[in-house]
mmCIF file of C-alpha atoms in Angstrom:
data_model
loop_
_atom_site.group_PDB
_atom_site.id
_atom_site.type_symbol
_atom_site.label_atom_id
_atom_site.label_comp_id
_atom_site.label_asym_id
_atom_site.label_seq_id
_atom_site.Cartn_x
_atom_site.Cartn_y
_atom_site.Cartn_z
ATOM 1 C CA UNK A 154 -2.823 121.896 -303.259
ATOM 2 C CA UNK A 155 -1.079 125.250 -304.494
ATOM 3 C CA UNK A 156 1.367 127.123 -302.658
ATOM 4 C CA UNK A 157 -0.352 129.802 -301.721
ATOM 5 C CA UNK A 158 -3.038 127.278 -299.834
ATOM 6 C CA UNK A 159 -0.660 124.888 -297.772
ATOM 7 C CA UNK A 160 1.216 128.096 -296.578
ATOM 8 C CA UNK A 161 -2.098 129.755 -295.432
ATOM 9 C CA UNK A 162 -3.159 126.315 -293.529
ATOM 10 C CA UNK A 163 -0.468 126.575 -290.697
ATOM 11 C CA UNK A 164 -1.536 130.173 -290.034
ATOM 12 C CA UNK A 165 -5.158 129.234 -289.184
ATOM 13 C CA UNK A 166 -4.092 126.246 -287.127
ATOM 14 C CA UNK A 167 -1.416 128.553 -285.163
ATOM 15 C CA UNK A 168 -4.420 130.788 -283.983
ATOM 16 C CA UNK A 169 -5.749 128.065 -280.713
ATOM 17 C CA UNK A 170 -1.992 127.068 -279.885
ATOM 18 C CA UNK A 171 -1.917 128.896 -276.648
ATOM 19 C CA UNK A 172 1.620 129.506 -276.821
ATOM 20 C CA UNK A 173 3.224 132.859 -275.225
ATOM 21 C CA UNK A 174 6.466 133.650 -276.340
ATOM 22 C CA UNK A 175 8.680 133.731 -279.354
ATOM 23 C CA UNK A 176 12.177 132.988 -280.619
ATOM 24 C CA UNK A 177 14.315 130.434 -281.652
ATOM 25 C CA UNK A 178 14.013 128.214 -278.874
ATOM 26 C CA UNK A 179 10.119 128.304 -280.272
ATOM 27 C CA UNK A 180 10.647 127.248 -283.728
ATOM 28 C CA UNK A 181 10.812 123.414 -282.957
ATOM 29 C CA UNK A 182 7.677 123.788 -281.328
ATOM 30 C CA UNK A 183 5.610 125.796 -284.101
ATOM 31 C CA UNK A 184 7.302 123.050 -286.636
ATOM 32 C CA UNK A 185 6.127 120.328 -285.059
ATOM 33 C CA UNK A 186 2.354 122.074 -285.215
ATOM 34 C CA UNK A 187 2.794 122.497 -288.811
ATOM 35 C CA UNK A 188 2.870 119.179 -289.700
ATOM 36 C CA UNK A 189 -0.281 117.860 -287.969
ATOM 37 C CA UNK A 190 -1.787 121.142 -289.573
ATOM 38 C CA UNK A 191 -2.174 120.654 -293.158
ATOM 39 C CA UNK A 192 -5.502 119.532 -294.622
ATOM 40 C CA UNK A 193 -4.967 116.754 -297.829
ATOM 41 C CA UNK A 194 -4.386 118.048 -301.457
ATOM 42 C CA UNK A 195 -7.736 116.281 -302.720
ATOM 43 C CA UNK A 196 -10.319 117.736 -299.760
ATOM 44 C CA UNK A 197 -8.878 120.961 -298.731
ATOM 45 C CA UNK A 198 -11.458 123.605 -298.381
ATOM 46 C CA UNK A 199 -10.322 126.865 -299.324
ATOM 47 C CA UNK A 200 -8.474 129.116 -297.034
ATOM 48 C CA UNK A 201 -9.978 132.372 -296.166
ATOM 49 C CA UNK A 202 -7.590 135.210 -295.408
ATOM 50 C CA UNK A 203 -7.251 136.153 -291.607
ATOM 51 C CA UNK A 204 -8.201 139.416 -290.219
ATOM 52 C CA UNK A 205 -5.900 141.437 -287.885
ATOM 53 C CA UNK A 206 -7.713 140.355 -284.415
ATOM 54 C CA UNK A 207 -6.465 137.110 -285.516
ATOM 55 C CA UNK A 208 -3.435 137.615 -286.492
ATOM 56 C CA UNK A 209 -2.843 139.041 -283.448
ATOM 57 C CA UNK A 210 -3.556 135.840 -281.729
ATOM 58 C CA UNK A 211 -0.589 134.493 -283.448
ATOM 59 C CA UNK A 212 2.520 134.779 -280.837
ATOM 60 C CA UNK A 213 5.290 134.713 -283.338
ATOM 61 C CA UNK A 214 6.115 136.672 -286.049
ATOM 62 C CA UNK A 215 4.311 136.574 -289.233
ATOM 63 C CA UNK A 216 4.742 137.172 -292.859
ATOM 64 C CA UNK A 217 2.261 137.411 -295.625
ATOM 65 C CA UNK A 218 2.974 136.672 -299.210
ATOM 66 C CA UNK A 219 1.191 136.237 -302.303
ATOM 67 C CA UNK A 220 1.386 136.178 -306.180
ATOM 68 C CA UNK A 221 0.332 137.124 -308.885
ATOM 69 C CA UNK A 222 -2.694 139.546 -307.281
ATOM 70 C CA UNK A 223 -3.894 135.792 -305.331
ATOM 71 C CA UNK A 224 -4.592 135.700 -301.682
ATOM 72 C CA UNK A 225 -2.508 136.289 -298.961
ATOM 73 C CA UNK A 226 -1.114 133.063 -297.080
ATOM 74 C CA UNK A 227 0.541 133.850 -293.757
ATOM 75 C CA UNK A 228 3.154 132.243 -292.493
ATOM 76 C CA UNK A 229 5.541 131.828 -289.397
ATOM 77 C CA UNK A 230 9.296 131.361 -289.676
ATOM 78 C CA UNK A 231 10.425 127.483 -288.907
ATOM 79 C CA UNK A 232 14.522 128.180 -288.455
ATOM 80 C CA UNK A 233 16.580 130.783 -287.808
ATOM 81 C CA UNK A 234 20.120 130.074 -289.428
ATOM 82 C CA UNK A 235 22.253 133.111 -288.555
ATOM 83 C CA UNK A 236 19.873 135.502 -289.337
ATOM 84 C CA UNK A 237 18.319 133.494 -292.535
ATOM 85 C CA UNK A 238 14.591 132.744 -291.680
ATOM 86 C CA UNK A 239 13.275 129.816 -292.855
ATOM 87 C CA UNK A 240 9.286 130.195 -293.380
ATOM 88 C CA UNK A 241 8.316 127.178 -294.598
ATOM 89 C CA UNK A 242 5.137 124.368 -294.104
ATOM 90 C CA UNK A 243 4.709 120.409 -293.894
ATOM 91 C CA UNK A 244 5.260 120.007 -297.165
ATOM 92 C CA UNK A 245 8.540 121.671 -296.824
ATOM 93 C CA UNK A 246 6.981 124.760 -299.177
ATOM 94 C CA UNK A 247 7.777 127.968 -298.301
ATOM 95 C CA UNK A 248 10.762 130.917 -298.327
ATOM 96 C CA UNK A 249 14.241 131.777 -297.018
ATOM 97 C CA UNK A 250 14.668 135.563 -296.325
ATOM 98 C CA UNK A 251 17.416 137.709 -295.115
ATOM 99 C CA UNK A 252 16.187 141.152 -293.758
ATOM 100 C CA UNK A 253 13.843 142.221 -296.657
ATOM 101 C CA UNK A 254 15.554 140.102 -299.183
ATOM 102 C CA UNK A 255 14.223 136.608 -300.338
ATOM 103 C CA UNK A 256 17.047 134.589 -300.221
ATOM 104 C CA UNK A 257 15.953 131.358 -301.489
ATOM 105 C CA UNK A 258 12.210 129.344 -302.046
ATOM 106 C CA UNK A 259 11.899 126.152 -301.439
ATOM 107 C CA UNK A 260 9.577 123.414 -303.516
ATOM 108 C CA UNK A 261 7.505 126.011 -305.434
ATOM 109 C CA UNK A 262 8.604 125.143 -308.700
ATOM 110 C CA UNK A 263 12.451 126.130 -310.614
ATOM 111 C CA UNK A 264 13.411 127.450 -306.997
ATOM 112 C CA UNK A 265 15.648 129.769 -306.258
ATOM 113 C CA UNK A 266 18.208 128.266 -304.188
ATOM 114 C CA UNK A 267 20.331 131.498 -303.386
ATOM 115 C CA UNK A 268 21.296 134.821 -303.544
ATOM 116 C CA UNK A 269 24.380 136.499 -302.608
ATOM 117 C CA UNK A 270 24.228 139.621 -301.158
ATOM 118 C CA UNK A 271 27.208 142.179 -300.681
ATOM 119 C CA UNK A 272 26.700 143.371 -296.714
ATOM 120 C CA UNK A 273 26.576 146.535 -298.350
ATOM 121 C CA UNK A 274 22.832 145.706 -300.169
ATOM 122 C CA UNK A 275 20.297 147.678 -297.840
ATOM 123 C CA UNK A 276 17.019 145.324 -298.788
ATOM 124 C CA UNK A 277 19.200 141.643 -297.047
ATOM 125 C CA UNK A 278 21.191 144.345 -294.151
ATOM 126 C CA UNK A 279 19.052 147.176 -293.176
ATOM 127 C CA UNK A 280 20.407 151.089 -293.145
ATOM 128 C CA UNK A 281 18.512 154.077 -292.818
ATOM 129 C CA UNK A 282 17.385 155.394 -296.427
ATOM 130 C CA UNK A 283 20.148 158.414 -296.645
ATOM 131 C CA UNK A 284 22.389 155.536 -296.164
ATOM 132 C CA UNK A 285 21.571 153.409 -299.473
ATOM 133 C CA UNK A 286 23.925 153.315 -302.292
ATOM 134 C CA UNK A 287 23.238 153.708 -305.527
ATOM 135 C CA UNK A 288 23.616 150.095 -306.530
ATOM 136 C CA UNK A 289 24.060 146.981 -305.909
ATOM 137 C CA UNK A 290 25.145 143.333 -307.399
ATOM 138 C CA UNK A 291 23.051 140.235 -306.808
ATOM 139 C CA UNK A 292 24.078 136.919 -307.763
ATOM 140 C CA UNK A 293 20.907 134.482 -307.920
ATOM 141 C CA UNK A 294 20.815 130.874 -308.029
ATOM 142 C CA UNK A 295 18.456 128.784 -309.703
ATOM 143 C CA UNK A 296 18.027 124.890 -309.962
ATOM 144 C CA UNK A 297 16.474 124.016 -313.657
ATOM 145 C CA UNK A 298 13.777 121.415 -314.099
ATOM 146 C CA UNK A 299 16.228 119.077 -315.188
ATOM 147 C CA UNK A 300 18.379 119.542 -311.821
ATOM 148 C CA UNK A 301 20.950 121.499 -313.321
ATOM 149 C CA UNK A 302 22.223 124.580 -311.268
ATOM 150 C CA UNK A 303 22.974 127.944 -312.815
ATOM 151 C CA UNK A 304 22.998 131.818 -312.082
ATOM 152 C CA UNK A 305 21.861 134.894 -313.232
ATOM 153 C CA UNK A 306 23.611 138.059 -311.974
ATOM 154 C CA UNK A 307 21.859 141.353 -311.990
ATOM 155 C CA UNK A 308 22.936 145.158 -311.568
ATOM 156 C CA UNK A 309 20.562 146.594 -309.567
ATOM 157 C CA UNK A 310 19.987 150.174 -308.854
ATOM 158 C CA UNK A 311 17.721 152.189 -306.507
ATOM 159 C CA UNK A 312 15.703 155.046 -307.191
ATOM 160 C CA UNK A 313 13.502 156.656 -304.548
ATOM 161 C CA UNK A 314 9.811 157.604 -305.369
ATOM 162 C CA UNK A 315 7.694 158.747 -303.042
ATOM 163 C CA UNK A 316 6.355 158.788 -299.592
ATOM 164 C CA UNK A 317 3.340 156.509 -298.821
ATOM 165 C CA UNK A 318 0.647 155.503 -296.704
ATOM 166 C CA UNK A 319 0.314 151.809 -297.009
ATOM 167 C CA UNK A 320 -2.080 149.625 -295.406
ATOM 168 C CA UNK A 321 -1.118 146.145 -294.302
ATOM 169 C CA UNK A 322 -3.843 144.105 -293.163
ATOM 170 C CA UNK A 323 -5.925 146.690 -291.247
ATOM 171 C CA UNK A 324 -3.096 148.883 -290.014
ATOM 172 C CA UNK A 325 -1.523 152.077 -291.868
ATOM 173 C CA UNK A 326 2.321 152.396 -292.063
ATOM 174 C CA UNK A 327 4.069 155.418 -293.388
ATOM 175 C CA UNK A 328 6.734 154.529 -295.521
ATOM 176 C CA UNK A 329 8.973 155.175 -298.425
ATOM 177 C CA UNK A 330 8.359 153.742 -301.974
ATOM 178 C CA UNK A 331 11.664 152.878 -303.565
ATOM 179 C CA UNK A 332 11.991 150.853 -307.070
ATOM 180 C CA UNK A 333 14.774 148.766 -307.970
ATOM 181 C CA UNK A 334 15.740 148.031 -311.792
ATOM 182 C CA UNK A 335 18.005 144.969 -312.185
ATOM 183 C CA UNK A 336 19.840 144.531 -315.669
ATOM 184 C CA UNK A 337 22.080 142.350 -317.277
ATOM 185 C CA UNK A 338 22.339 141.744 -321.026
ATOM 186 C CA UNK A 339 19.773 139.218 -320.851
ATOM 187 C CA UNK A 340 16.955 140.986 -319.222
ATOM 188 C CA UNK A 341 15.489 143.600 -317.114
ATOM 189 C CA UNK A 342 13.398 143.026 -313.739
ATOM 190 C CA UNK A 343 12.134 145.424 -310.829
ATOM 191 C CA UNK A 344 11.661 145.068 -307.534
ATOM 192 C CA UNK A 345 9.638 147.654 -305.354
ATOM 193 C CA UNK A 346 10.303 147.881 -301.318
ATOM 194 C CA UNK A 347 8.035 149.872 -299.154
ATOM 195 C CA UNK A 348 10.652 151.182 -296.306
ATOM 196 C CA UNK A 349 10.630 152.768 -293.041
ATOM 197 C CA UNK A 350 13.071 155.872 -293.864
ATOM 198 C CA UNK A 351 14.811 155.925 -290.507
ATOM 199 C CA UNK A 352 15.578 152.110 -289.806
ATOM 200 C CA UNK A 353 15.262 150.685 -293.524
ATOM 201 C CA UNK A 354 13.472 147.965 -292.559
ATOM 202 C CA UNK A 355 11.131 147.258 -295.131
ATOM 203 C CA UNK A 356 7.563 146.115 -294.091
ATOM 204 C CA UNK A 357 6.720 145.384 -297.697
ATOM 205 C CA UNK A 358 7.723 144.297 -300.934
ATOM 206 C CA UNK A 359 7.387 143.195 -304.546
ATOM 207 C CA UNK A 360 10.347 141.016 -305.286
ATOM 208 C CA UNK A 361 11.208 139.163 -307.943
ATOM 209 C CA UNK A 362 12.199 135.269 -307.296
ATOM 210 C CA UNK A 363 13.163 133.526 -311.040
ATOM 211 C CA UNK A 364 12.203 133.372 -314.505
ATOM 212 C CA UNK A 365 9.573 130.819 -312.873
ATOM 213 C CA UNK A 366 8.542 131.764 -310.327
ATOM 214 C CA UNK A 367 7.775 135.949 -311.340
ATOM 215 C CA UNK A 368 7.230 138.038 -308.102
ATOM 216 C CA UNK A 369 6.139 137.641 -305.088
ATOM 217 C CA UNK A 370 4.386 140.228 -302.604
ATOM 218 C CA UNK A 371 5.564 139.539 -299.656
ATOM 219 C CA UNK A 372 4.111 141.853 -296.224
ATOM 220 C CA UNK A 373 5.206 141.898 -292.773
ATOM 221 C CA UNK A 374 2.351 141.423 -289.899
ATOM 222 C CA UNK A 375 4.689 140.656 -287.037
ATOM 223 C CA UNK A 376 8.683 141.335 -287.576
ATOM 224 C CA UNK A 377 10.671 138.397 -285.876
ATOM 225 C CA UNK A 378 12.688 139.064 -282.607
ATOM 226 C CA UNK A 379 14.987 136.485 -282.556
#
């Protein structure tokens, strides 16, 4: 089964749950779903991508992400560790993320394990947009195919672009394009956030997550109240 299908799975199955609220006390709950949710690698149909009258249906917030241009798989957060959201499915597949920032995947293939972020980075600790600084250092860490750790450190720099109308499964959100270059002598990578301009909170994103693993798009349907 590919990523991008056993995330979408849990989604579908959340939609006849009949639960009614949401936070952490919750997550045990929507965990416990996920794992009778999954179809098996060898007969899973494909998943077709839920409309917004569904989604709605879901009582807990909701992320979408993708790659690559693929289909959207949406996906509920499982664990709430001080503010790092763990969305993740029964096969233990899935994402850590920190405000906007992906933080860490988890059994997609030469995962990223961490990031450190300085509590002055605006993408992990939202700040309005005339707040942002100029830069910011990331350290990112990877575990190799041979289980070896290691860490590539980036410079990364913000530039605003434009102001945007983006569409998010069905709904229109105006926001703020900015682009993010991150350098170090080895290489060059960009990451583009799609912000509200008076909170910071970004309600999408292009990020990228490892020499492996490229970027992800990653969309917010429902933000989490926890």
């Amino acid at each position: 089964m590919s990523a991008g299908r056993a995330l979408a799975a849990l989604a579908a199955a959340l939609l006849g749950a009949g639960c009614s609220s949401e936070g952490p006390q919750d997550l045990d709950r929507i965990a416990a779903l996920a794992k009778q949710s999954l179809l098996p690698a060898e007969t899973a149909a494909p998943v077709r991508e839920l409309t917004r009258a569904e989604l709605d249906r879901i009582p807990y917030a909701t992320i979408a992400l993708s790659f690559g241009g693929g289909p959207r798989s949406f996906i509920v957060p499982l664990a709430d560790n001080g503010g790092y959201l763990t969305y993740q499915d029964a096969n233990r597949r899935g994402l850590v993320m920190l405000g906007g920032a992906v933080t860490g995947t988890l059994a997609l293939g030469g995962d990223l394990r961490r990031v450190r972020h300085d509590r002055s980075d605006p993408v992990a600790y939202p700040q309005p947009l005339a707040a942002w600084p100029r830069r910011v250092f990331r350290d990112y860490q990877f575990t190799a195919r041979d289980g070896a750790d290691y860490r590539i450190t980036l410079d990364c720099a913000f530039q605003t672009v434009a102001a945007e109308t983006v569409e998010i499964v069905e709904i229109a959100f105006d926001l703020v394009r900015v682009s993010e270059t991150c350098t170090n002598a080895a290489r060059q990578v960009t990451n583009t956030y799609w912000i509200e301009a008076e909170t910071g909170f970004a309600w999408k994103s292009v990020q990228w997550l490892g020499p492996h693993l490229g970027r992800a798009t990653i969309e917010i349907i429902r933000p989490y109240g926890g």
